[in-house]
mmCIF file of C-alpha atoms in Angstrom:
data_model
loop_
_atom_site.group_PDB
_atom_site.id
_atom_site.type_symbol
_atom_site.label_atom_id
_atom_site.label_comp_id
_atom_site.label_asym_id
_atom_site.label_seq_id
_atom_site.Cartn_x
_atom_site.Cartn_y
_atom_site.Cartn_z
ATOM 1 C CA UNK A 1 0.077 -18.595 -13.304
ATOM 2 C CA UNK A 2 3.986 -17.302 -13.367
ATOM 3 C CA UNK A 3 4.987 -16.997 -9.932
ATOM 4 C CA UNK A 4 8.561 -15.541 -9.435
ATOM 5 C CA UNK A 5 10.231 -13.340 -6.809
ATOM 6 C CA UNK A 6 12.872 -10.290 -7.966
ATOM 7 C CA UNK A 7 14.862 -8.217 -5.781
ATOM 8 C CA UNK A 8 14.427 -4.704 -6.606
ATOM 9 C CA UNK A 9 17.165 -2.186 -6.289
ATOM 10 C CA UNK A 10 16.508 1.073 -4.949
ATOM 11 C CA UNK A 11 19.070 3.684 -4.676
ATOM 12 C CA UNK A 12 19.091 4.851 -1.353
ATOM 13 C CA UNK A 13 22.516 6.896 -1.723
ATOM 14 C CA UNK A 14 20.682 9.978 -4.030
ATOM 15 C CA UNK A 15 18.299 10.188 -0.987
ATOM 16 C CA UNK A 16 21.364 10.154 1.116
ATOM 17 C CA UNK A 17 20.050 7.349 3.461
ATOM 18 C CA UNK A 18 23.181 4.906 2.970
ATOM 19 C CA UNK A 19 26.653 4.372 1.170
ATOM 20 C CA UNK A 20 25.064 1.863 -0.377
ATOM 21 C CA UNK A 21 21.359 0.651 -1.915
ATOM 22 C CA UNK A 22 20.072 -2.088 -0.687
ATOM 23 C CA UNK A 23 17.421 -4.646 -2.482
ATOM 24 C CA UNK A 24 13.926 -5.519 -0.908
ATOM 25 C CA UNK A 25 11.978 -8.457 -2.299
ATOM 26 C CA UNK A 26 8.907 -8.327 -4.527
ATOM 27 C CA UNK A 27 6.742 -11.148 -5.229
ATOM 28 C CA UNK A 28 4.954 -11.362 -8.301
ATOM 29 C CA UNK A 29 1.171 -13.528 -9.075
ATOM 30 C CA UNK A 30 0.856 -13.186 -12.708
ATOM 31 C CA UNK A 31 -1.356 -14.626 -15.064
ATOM 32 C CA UNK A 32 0.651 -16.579 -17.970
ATOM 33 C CA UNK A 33 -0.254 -15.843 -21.390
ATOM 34 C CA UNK A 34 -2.991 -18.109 -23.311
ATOM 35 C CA UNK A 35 -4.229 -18.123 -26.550
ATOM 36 C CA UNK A 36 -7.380 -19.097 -25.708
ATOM 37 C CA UNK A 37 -7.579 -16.567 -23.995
ATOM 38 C CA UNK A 38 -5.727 -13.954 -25.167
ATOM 39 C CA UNK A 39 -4.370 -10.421 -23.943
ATOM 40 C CA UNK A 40 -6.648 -9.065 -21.008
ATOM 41 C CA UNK A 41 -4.797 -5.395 -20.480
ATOM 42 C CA UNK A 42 -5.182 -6.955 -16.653
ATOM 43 C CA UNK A 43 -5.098 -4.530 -13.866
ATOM 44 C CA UNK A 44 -2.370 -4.616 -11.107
ATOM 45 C CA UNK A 45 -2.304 -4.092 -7.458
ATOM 46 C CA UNK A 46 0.630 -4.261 -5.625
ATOM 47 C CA UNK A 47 0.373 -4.476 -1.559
ATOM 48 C CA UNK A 48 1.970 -3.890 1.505
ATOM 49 C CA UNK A 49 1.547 -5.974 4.259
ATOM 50 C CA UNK A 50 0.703 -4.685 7.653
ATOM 51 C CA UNK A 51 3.797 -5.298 10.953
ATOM 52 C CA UNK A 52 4.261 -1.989 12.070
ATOM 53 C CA UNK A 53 7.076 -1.077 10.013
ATOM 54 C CA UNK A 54 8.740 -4.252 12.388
ATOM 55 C CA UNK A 55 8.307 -7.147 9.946
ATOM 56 C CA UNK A 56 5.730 -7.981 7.318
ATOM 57 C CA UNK A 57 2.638 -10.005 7.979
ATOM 58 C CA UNK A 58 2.447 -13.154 6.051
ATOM 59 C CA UNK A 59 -1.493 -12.774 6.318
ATOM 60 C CA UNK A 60 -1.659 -10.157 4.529
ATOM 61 C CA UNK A 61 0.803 -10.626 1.616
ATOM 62 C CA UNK A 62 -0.007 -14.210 -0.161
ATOM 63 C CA UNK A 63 -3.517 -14.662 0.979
ATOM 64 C CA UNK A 64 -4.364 -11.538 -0.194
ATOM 65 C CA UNK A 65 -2.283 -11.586 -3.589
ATOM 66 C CA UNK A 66 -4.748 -14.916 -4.011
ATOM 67 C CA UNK A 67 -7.829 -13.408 -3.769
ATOM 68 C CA UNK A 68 -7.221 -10.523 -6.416
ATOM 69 C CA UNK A 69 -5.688 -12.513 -8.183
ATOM 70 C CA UNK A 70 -8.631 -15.098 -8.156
ATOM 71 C CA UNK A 71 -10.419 -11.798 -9.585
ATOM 72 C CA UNK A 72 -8.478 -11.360 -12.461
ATOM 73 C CA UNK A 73 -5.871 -9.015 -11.402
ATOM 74 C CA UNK A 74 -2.425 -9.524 -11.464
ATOM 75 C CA UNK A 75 -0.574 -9.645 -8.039
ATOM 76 C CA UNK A 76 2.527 -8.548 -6.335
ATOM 77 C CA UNK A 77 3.443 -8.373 -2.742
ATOM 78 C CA UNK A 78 6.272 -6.024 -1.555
ATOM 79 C CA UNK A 79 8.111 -7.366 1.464
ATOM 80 C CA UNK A 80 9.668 -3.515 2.093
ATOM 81 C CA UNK A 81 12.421 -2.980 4.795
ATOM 82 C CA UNK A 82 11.012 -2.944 8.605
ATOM 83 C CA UNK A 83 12.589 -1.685 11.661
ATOM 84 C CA UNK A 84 15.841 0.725 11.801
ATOM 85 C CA UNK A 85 15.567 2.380 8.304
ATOM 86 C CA UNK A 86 15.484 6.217 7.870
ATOM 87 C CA UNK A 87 12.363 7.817 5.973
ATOM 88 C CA UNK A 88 12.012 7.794 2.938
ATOM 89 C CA UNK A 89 13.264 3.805 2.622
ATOM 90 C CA UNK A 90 10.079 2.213 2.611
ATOM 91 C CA UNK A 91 8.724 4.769 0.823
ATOM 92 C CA UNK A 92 11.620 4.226 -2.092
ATOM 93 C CA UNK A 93 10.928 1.138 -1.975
ATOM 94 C CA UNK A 94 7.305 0.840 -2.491
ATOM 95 C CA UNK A 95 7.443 3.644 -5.480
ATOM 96 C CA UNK A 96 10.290 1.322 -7.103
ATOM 97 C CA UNK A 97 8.037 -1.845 -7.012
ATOM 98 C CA UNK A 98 5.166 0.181 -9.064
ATOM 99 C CA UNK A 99 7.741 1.603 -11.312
ATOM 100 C CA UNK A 100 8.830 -2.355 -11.888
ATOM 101 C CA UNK A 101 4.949 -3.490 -12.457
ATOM 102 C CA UNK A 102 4.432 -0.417 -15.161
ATOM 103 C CA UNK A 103 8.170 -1.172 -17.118
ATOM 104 C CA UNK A 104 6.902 -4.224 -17.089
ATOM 105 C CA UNK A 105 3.300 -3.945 -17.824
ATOM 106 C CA UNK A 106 3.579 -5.065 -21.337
ATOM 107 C CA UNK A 107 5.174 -8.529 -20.401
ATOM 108 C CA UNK A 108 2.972 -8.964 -17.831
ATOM 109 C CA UNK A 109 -0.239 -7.943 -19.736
ATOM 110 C CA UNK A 110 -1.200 -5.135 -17.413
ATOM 111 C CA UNK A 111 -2.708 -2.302 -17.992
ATOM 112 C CA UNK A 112 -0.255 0.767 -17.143
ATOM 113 C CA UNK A 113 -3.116 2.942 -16.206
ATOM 114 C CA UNK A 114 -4.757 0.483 -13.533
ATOM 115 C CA UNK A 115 -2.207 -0.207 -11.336
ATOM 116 C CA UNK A 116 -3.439 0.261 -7.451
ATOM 117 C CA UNK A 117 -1.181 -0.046 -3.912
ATOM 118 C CA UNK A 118 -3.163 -1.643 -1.396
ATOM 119 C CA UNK A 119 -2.126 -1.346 2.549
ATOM 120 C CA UNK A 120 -2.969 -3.058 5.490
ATOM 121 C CA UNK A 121 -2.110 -0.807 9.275
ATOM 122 C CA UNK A 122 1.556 -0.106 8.255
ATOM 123 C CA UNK A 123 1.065 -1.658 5.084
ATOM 124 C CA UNK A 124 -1.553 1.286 4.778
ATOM 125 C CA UNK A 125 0.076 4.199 6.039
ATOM 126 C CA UNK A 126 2.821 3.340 3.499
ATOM 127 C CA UNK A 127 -0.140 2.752 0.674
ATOM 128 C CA UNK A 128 -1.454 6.081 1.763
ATOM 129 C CA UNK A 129 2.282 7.960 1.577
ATOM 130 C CA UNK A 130 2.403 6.292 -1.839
ATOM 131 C CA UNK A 131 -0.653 8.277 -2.737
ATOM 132 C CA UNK A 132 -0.117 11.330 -1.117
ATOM 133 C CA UNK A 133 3.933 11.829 -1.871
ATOM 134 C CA UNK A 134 4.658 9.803 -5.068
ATOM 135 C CA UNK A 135 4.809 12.833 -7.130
ATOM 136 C CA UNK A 136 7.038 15.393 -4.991
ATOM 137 C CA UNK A 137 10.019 16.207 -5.473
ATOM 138 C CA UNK A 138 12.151 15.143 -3.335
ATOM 139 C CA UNK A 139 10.742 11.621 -4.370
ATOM 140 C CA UNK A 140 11.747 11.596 -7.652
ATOM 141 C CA UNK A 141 15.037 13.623 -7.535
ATOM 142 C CA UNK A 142 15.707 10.464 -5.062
ATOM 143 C CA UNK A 143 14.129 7.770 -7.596
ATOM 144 C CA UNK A 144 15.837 9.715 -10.408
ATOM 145 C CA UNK A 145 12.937 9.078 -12.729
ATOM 146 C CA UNK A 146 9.494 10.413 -14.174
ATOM 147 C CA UNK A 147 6.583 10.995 -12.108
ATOM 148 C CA UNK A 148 4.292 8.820 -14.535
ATOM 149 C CA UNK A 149 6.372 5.781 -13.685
ATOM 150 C CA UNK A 150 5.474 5.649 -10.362
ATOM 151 C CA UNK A 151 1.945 6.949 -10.258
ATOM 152 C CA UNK A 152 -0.776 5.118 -8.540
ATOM 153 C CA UNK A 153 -3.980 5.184 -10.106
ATOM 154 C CA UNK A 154 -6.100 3.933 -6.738
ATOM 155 C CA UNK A 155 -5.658 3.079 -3.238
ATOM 156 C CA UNK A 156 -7.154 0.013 -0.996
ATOM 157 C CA UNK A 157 -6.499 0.813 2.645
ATOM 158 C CA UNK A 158 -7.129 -1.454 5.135
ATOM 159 C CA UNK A 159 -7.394 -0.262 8.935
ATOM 160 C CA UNK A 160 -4.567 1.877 7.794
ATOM 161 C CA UNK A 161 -2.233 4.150 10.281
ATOM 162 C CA UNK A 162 -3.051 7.602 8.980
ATOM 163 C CA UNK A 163 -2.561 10.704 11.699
ATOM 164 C CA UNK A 164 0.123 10.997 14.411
ATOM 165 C CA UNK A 165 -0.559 12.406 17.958
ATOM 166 C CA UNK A 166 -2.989 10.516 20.454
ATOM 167 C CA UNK A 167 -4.887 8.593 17.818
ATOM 168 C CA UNK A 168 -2.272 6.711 16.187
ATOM 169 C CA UNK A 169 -0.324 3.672 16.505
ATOM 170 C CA UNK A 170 2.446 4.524 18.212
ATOM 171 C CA UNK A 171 4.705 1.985 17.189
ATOM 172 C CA UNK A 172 5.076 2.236 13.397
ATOM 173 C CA UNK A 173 4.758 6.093 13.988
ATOM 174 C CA UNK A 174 7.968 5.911 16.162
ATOM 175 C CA UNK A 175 9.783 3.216 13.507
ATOM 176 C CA UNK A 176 8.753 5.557 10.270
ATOM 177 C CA UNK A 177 10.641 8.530 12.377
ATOM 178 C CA UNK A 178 13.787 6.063 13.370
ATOM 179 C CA UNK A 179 17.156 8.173 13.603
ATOM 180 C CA UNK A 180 15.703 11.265 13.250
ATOM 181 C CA UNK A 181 16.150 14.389 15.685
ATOM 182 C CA UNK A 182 15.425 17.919 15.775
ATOM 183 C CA UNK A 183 14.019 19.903 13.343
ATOM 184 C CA UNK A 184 14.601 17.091 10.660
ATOM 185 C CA UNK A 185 12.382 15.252 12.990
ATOM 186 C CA UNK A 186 9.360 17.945 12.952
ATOM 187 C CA UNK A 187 10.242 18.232 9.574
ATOM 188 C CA UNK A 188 9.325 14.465 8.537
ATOM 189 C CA UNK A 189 6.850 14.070 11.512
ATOM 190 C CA UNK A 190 4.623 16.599 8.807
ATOM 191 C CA UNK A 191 4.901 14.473 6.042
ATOM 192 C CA UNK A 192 3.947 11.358 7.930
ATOM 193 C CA UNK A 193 1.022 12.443 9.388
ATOM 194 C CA UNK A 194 -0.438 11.629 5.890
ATOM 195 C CA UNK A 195 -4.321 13.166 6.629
ATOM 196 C CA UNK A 196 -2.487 16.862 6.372
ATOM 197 C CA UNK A 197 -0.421 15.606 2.879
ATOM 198 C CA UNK A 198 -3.476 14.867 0.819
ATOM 199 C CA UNK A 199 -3.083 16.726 -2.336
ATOM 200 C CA UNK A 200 -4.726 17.115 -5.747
ATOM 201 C CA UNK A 201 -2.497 14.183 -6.657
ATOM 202 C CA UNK A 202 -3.899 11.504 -4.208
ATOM 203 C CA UNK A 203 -5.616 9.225 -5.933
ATOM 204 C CA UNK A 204 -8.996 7.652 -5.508
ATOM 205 C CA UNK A 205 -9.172 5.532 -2.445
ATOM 206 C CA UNK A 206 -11.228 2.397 -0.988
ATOM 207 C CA UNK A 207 -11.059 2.504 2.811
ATOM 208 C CA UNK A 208 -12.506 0.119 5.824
ATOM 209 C CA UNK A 209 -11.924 -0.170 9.169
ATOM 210 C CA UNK A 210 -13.762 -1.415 12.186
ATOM 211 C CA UNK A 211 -15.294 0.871 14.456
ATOM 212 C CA UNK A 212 -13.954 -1.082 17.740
ATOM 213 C CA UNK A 213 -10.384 -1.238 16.491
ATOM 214 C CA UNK A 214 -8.476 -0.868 19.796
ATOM 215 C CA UNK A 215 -5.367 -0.836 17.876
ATOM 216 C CA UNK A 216 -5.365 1.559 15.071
ATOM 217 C CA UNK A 217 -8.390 4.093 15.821
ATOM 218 C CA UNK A 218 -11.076 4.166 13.315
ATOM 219 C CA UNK A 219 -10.612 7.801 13.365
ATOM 220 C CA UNK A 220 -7.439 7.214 11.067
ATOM 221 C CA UNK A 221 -10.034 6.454 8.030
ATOM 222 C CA UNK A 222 -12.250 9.311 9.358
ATOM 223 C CA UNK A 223 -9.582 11.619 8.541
ATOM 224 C CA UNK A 224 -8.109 10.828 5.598
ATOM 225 C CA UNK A 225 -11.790 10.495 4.444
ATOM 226 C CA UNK A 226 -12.119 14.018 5.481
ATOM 227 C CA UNK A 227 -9.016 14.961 3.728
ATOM 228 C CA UNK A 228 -10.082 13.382 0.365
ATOM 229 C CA UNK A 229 -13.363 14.867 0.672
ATOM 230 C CA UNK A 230 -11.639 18.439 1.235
ATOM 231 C CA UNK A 231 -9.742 17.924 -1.858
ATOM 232 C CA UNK A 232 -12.718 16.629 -4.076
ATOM 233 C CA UNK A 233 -10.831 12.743 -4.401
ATOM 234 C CA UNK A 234 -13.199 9.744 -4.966
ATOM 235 C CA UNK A 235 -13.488 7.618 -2.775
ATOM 236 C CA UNK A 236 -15.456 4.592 -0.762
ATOM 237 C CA UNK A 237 -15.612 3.868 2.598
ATOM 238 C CA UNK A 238 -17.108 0.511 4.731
ATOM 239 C CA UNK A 239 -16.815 1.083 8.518
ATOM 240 C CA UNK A 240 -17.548 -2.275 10.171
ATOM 241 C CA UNK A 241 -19.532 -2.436 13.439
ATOM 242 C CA UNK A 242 -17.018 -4.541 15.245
ATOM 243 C CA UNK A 243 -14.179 -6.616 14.126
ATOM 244 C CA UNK A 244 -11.092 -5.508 15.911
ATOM 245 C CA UNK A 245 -8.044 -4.920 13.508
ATOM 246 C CA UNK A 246 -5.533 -6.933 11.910
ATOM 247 C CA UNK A 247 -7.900 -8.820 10.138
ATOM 248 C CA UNK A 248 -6.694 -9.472 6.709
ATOM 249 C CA UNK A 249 -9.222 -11.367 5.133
ATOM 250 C CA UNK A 250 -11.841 -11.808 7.886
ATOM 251 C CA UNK A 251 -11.484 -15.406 7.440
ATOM 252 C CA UNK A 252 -9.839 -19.160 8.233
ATOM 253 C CA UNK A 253 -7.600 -18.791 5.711
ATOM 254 C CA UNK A 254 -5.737 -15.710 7.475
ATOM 255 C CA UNK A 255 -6.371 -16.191 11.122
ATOM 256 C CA UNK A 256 -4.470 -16.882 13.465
ATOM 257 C CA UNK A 257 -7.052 -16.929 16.104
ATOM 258 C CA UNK A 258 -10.686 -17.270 16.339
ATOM 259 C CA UNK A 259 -11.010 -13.452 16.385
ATOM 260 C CA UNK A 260 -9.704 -12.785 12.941
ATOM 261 C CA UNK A 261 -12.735 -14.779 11.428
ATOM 262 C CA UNK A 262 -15.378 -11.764 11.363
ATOM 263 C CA UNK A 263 -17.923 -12.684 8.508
ATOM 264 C CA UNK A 264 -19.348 -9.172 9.325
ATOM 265 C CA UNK A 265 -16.383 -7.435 7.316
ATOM 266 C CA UNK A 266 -15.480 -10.166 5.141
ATOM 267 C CA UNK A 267 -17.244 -9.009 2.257
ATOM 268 C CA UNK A 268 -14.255 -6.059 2.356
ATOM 269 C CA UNK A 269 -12.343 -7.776 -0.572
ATOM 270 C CA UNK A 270 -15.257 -8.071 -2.909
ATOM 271 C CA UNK A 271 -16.457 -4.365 -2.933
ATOM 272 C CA UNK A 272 -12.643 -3.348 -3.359
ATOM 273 C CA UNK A 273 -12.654 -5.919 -5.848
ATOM 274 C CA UNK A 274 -15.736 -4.442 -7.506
ATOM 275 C CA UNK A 275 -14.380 -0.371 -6.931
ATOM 276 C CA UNK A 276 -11.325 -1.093 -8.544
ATOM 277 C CA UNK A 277 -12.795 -3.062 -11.799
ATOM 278 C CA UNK A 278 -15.279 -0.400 -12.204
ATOM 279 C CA UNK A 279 -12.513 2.869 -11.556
#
Protein backbone atom coordinates (compact mmCIF):
# COMPACT_ATOMS: atom_id res chain seq x y z
CA UNK A 1 0.00 0.00 0.00
CA UNK A 2 1.30 3.79 -0.93
CA UNK A 3 0.80 5.77 2.03
CA UNK A 4 1.64 9.54 1.59
CA UNK A 5 0.27 12.79 3.03
CA UNK A 6 -0.26 16.15 0.57
CA UNK A 7 -1.24 19.46 1.62
CA UNK A 8 -4.00 20.68 -0.41
CA UNK A 9 -4.43 24.27 -1.32
CA UNK A 10 -7.66 25.82 -1.23
CA UNK A 11 -8.25 29.30 -2.20
CA UNK A 12 -9.96 30.90 0.43
CA UNK A 13 -9.45 34.60 -1.01
CA UNK A 14 -12.33 34.03 -4.10
CA UNK A 15 -14.64 33.12 -1.13
CA UNK A 16 -13.34 36.19 0.52
CA UNK A 17 -12.52 34.37 3.85
CA UNK A 18 -8.68 35.49 3.99
CA UNK A 19 -5.79 37.48 2.18
CA UNK A 20 -4.40 34.46 1.85
CA UNK A 21 -5.25 30.40 1.25
CA UNK A 22 -4.19 28.31 3.52
CA UNK A 23 -3.32 24.33 3.08
CA UNK A 24 -5.08 21.53 5.21
CA UNK A 25 -3.60 18.04 5.21
CA UNK A 26 -4.94 14.98 3.41
CA UNK A 27 -3.86 11.58 4.02
CA UNK A 28 -3.98 9.12 1.45
CA UNK A 29 -4.32 4.73 1.91
CA UNK A 30 -3.87 3.59 -1.54
CA UNK A 31 -3.47 0.37 -2.96
CA UNK A 32 -0.07 0.13 -5.11
CA UNK A 33 -0.32 -1.23 -8.45
CA UNK A 34 0.31 -5.16 -9.11
CA UNK A 35 0.40 -7.12 -11.97
CA UNK A 36 -0.90 -9.91 -10.52
CA UNK A 37 -3.40 -8.26 -9.86
CA UNK A 38 -4.04 -5.77 -12.09
CA UNK A 39 -6.28 -2.50 -12.41
CA UNK A 40 -9.39 -2.77 -9.98
CA UNK A 41 -11.27 0.76 -11.04
CA UNK A 42 -11.24 0.77 -6.89
CA UNK A 43 -13.75 2.91 -5.22
CA UNK A 44 -12.78 5.87 -2.92
CA UNK A 45 -14.04 7.27 0.25
CA UNK A 46 -12.65 10.08 1.71
CA UNK A 47 -13.64 10.96 5.57
CA UNK A 48 -13.92 13.45 8.02
CA UNK A 49 -13.24 12.85 11.38
CA UNK A 50 -15.57 13.83 14.12
CA UNK A 51 -14.10 16.98 17.09
CA UNK A 52 -16.66 19.38 16.84
CA UNK A 53 -15.21 21.51 14.33
CA UNK A 54 -12.38 21.92 17.53
CA UNK A 55 -9.79 19.36 16.39
CA UNK A 56 -10.00 16.08 14.53
CA UNK A 57 -10.41 12.74 16.20
CA UNK A 58 -7.61 10.40 15.61
CA UNK A 59 -10.27 7.50 16.11
CA UNK A 60 -11.95 8.19 13.50
CA UNK A 61 -9.42 9.08 10.74
CA UNK A 62 -6.69 6.06 10.51
CA UNK A 63 -8.67 3.33 12.08
CA UNK A 64 -11.29 3.91 9.93
CA UNK A 65 -9.20 4.57 6.60
CA UNK A 66 -7.96 0.74 7.70
CA UNK A 67 -10.99 -0.89 7.67
CA UNK A 68 -12.21 0.31 4.09
CA UNK A 69 -9.34 0.00 3.05
CA UNK A 70 -9.07 -3.70 4.32
CA UNK A 71 -12.31 -3.86 1.96
CA UNK A 72 -10.80 -2.91 -1.05
CA UNK A 73 -11.35 0.70 -1.21
CA UNK A 74 -8.93 3.20 -1.42
CA UNK A 75 -8.60 5.63 1.60
CA UNK A 76 -8.06 9.20 2.46
CA UNK A 77 -8.54 11.08 5.62
CA UNK A 78 -9.00 14.92 5.56
CA UNK A 79 -7.63 16.59 8.66
CA UNK A 80 -9.86 20.02 7.66
CA UNK A 81 -9.33 23.30 9.68
CA UNK A 82 -11.12 23.31 13.33
CA UNK A 83 -11.93 26.12 15.52
CA UNK A 84 -11.93 30.03 14.43
CA UNK A 85 -12.50 29.63 10.62
CA UNK A 86 -15.40 31.41 8.80
CA UNK A 87 -18.00 29.16 6.77
CA UNK A 88 -17.43 27.98 4.01
CA UNK A 89 -13.54 26.84 5.07
CA UNK A 90 -14.17 23.45 5.97
CA UNK A 91 -16.49 23.15 3.51
CA UNK A 92 -13.66 24.34 0.73
CA UNK A 93 -11.71 22.23 2.05
CA UNK A 94 -13.47 19.01 2.05
CA UNK A 95 -14.81 19.68 -1.77
CA UNK A 96 -10.95 20.30 -2.69
CA UNK A 97 -9.85 16.88 -1.20
CA UNK A 98 -12.58 15.01 -3.56
CA UNK A 99 -11.62 17.16 -6.42
CA UNK A 100 -7.78 15.83 -5.59
CA UNK A 101 -9.03 11.95 -5.31
CA UNK A 102 -11.04 12.32 -8.90
CA UNK A 103 -7.79 14.37 -10.80
CA UNK A 104 -6.18 11.78 -9.51
CA UNK A 105 -8.32 8.81 -9.93
CA UNK A 106 -6.42 7.42 -12.79
CA UNK A 107 -3.04 7.20 -10.80
CA UNK A 108 -4.63 5.96 -8.04
CA UNK A 109 -6.82 3.34 -9.86
CA UNK A 110 -10.13 4.69 -8.66
CA UNK A 111 -13.06 4.77 -10.10
CA UNK A 112 -14.21 8.57 -10.70
CA UNK A 113 -17.79 7.67 -10.35
CA UNK A 114 -17.51 5.86 -6.81
CA UNK A 115 -16.03 8.21 -4.78
CA UNK A 116 -18.07 8.60 -1.24
CA UNK A 117 -17.39 11.30 1.91
CA UNK A 118 -17.94 9.62 5.03
CA UNK A 119 -18.54 11.77 8.45
CA UNK A 120 -18.44 11.08 11.89
CA UNK A 121 -20.61 14.04 14.46
CA UNK A 122 -18.76 17.05 12.89
CA UNK A 123 -17.06 14.92 10.59
CA UNK A 124 -20.79 14.24 9.48
CA UNK A 125 -22.40 17.43 9.40
CA UNK A 126 -19.50 18.45 7.10
CA UNK A 127 -20.08 14.93 5.00
CA UNK A 128 -23.69 15.91 4.90
CA UNK A 129 -22.91 19.83 3.66
CA UNK A 130 -20.71 18.06 1.12
CA UNK A 131 -23.81 16.36 -0.14
CA UNK A 132 -26.25 18.84 0.16
CA UNK A 133 -24.08 22.13 -1.12
CA UNK A 134 -21.30 20.73 -3.39
CA UNK A 135 -23.05 21.81 -6.44
CA UNK A 136 -24.25 25.55 -5.64
CA UNK A 137 -23.02 28.23 -6.68
CA UNK A 138 -21.48 30.03 -4.52
CA UNK A 139 -19.32 26.77 -4.03
CA UNK A 140 -17.91 26.61 -7.15
CA UNK A 141 -17.58 30.33 -8.13
CA UNK A 142 -15.36 29.97 -4.74
CA UNK A 143 -13.57 26.57 -5.92
CA UNK A 144 -13.38 28.12 -9.41
CA UNK A 145 -14.01 24.77 -11.02
CA UNK A 146 -16.70 22.26 -12.51
CA UNK A 147 -19.36 20.83 -10.53
CA UNK A 148 -18.42 17.15 -11.73
CA UNK A 149 -15.06 17.51 -10.03
CA UNK A 150 -16.31 17.69 -6.82
CA UNK A 151 -19.40 15.55 -6.86
CA UNK A 152 -20.00 12.92 -4.32
CA UNK A 153 -21.54 9.92 -5.47
CA UNK A 154 -22.64 8.56 -1.68
CA UNK A 155 -22.59 9.50 1.82
CA UNK A 156 -21.65 7.38 5.18
CA UNK A 157 -22.79 9.39 8.18
CA UNK A 158 -22.02 8.45 11.38
CA UNK A 159 -24.04 9.97 14.47
CA UNK A 160 -23.75 13.01 12.34
CA UNK A 161 -24.76 16.79 13.56
CA UNK A 162 -27.58 17.53 11.16
CA UNK A 163 -30.37 20.32 12.47
CA UNK A 164 -29.70 23.43 14.60
CA UNK A 165 -32.06 24.65 17.42
CA UNK A 166 -32.64 22.45 20.67
CA UNK A 167 -31.61 19.16 19.14
CA UNK A 168 -28.22 19.81 18.07
CA UNK A 169 -24.82 19.91 19.30
CA UNK A 170 -24.28 23.08 20.28
CA UNK A 171 -20.74 23.29 20.05
CA UNK A 172 -19.78 22.61 16.42
CA UNK A 173 -23.09 24.51 15.56
CA UNK A 174 -21.61 27.64 17.32
CA UNK A 175 -17.81 26.93 15.69
CA UNK A 176 -19.42 26.36 11.93
CA UNK A 177 -21.14 30.03 12.59
CA UNK A 178 -17.64 31.58 14.10
CA UNK A 179 -17.36 35.45 13.20
CA UNK A 180 -20.51 35.77 11.87
CA UNK A 181 -23.26 38.45 12.92
CA UNK A 182 -26.44 39.71 11.76
CA UNK A 183 -28.19 38.89 8.92
CA UNK A 184 -25.01 37.12 7.43
CA UNK A 185 -25.47 35.07 10.48
CA UNK A 186 -29.30 34.01 9.75
CA UNK A 187 -28.17 33.88 6.44
CA UNK A 188 -25.54 30.89 6.97
CA UNK A 189 -27.42 29.57 10.11
CA UNK A 190 -30.01 28.29 6.90
CA UNK A 191 -27.52 26.60 5.11
CA UNK A 192 -26.14 24.78 8.10
CA UNK A 193 -29.05 23.42 9.33
CA UNK A 194 -28.40 20.79 6.55
CA UNK A 195 -32.04 18.68 7.05
CA UNK A 196 -33.77 21.98 5.26
CA UNK A 197 -30.72 21.97 2.30
CA UNK A 198 -31.43 18.52 0.97
CA UNK A 199 -31.85 18.87 -2.67
CA UNK A 200 -32.27 16.74 -5.80
CA UNK A 201 -28.48 16.76 -5.77
CA UNK A 202 -27.83 14.97 -2.38
CA UNK A 203 -26.65 11.91 -2.95
CA UNK A 204 -27.51 8.50 -1.64
CA UNK A 205 -26.74 8.17 1.99
CA UNK A 206 -25.88 5.33 4.71
CA UNK A 207 -26.80 6.64 8.16
CA UNK A 208 -26.55 5.13 11.97
CA UNK A 209 -26.81 6.43 15.11
CA UNK A 210 -27.67 5.20 18.54
CA UNK A 211 -30.89 5.81 19.94
CA UNK A 212 -29.41 6.85 23.56
CA UNK A 213 -26.90 9.28 22.11
CA UNK A 214 -26.89 11.98 24.83
CA UNK A 215 -24.62 13.93 22.74
CA UNK A 216 -25.77 14.34 19.26
CA UNK A 217 -29.69 13.43 19.31
CA UNK A 218 -30.69 10.57 17.24
CA UNK A 219 -33.24 12.83 15.89
CA UNK A 220 -30.37 14.41 13.67
CA UNK A 221 -30.54 11.03 11.41
CA UNK A 222 -34.38 11.11 11.80
CA UNK A 223 -34.40 14.21 9.92
CA UNK A 224 -32.20 14.12 7.35
CA UNK A 225 -33.81 10.64 6.77
CA UNK A 226 -36.98 12.50 6.46
CA UNK A 227 -35.46 14.97 4.18
CA UNK A 228 -34.03 12.31 1.77
CA UNK A 229 -37.17 10.52 1.83
CA UNK A 230 -39.06 13.91 0.85
CA UNK A 231 -36.79 14.26 -2.01
CA UNK A 232 -36.98 10.55 -3.28
CA UNK A 233 -32.79 9.97 -2.32
CA UNK A 234 -31.72 6.36 -1.49
CA UNK A 235 -30.79 5.67 1.35
CA UNK A 236 -30.10 3.12 4.52
CA UNK A 237 -30.46 3.61 7.91
CA UNK A 238 -29.27 1.31 11.28
CA UNK A 239 -30.48 2.95 14.53
CA UNK A 240 -28.72 1.12 17.38
CA UNK A 241 -30.56 0.40 20.65
CA UNK A 242 -27.91 1.87 22.85
CA UNK A 243 -24.38 2.76 22.30
CA UNK A 244 -23.87 6.34 23.23
CA UNK A 245 -21.95 8.39 20.49
CA UNK A 246 -18.53 8.90 19.51
CA UNK A 247 -18.02 5.51 18.81
CA UNK A 248 -15.96 5.13 15.77
CA UNK A 249 -15.58 1.66 15.27
CA UNK A 250 -17.45 0.13 18.23
CA UNK A 251 -14.35 -1.57 19.12
CA UNK A 252 -10.69 -1.94 21.08
CA UNK A 253 -9.04 -0.69 18.39
CA UNK A 254 -10.77 2.92 18.69
CA UNK A 255 -11.67 3.23 22.30
CA UNK A 256 -10.60 5.09 24.53
CA UNK A 257 -12.73 3.77 27.24
CA UNK A 258 -14.65 0.73 27.95
CA UNK A 259 -17.80 2.45 26.61
CA UNK A 260 -16.70 2.84 23.05
CA UNK A 261 -16.56 -1.08 22.70
CA UNK A 262 -20.42 -1.67 21.78
CA UNK A 263 -20.48 -5.03 19.74
CA UNK A 264 -24.23 -4.13 19.33
CA UNK A 265 -23.35 -1.44 16.54
CA UNK A 266 -20.17 -2.76 15.45
CA UNK A 267 -21.38 -4.43 12.54
CA UNK A 268 -21.94 -0.48 11.24
CA UNK A 269 -18.77 -0.68 8.98
CA UNK A 270 -19.67 -3.87 7.22
CA UNK A 271 -23.23 -2.94 5.94
CA UNK A 272 -21.68 0.53 4.79
CA UNK A 273 -19.08 -1.53 3.45
CA UNK A 274 -21.61 -3.74 1.68
CA UNK A 275 -24.11 -0.38 0.56
CA UNK A 276 -21.37 1.23 -0.96
CA UNK A 277 -19.90 -1.92 -3.09
CA UNK A 278 -23.31 -2.67 -4.20
CA UNK A 279 -24.38 1.43 -5.09
Amino acid sequence: MIFEKVNLDVNYKKAQLSDEGTKCELSCYVYEYSNEIGRKNRPAIVIFPGGGYDFCSDREAEPVALRFAGAGFNAFVLRYSTSKKRFPTQLLEALTALKYVRENAERFDTNPDRIYVCGFSAGGHLAASVSCHWSKDFILEALGCEKELVKPNGAILAYPVITTGELTHQGTIDNALYGLEGEEKERIYELVTLDKQINPDTPKTFLWHCADDGCVPVENSLLYMAGLSKNRIPFESHIYEWGGHGLSLCNFNTANYDGHIQPVAENWAQLAIEWALRN
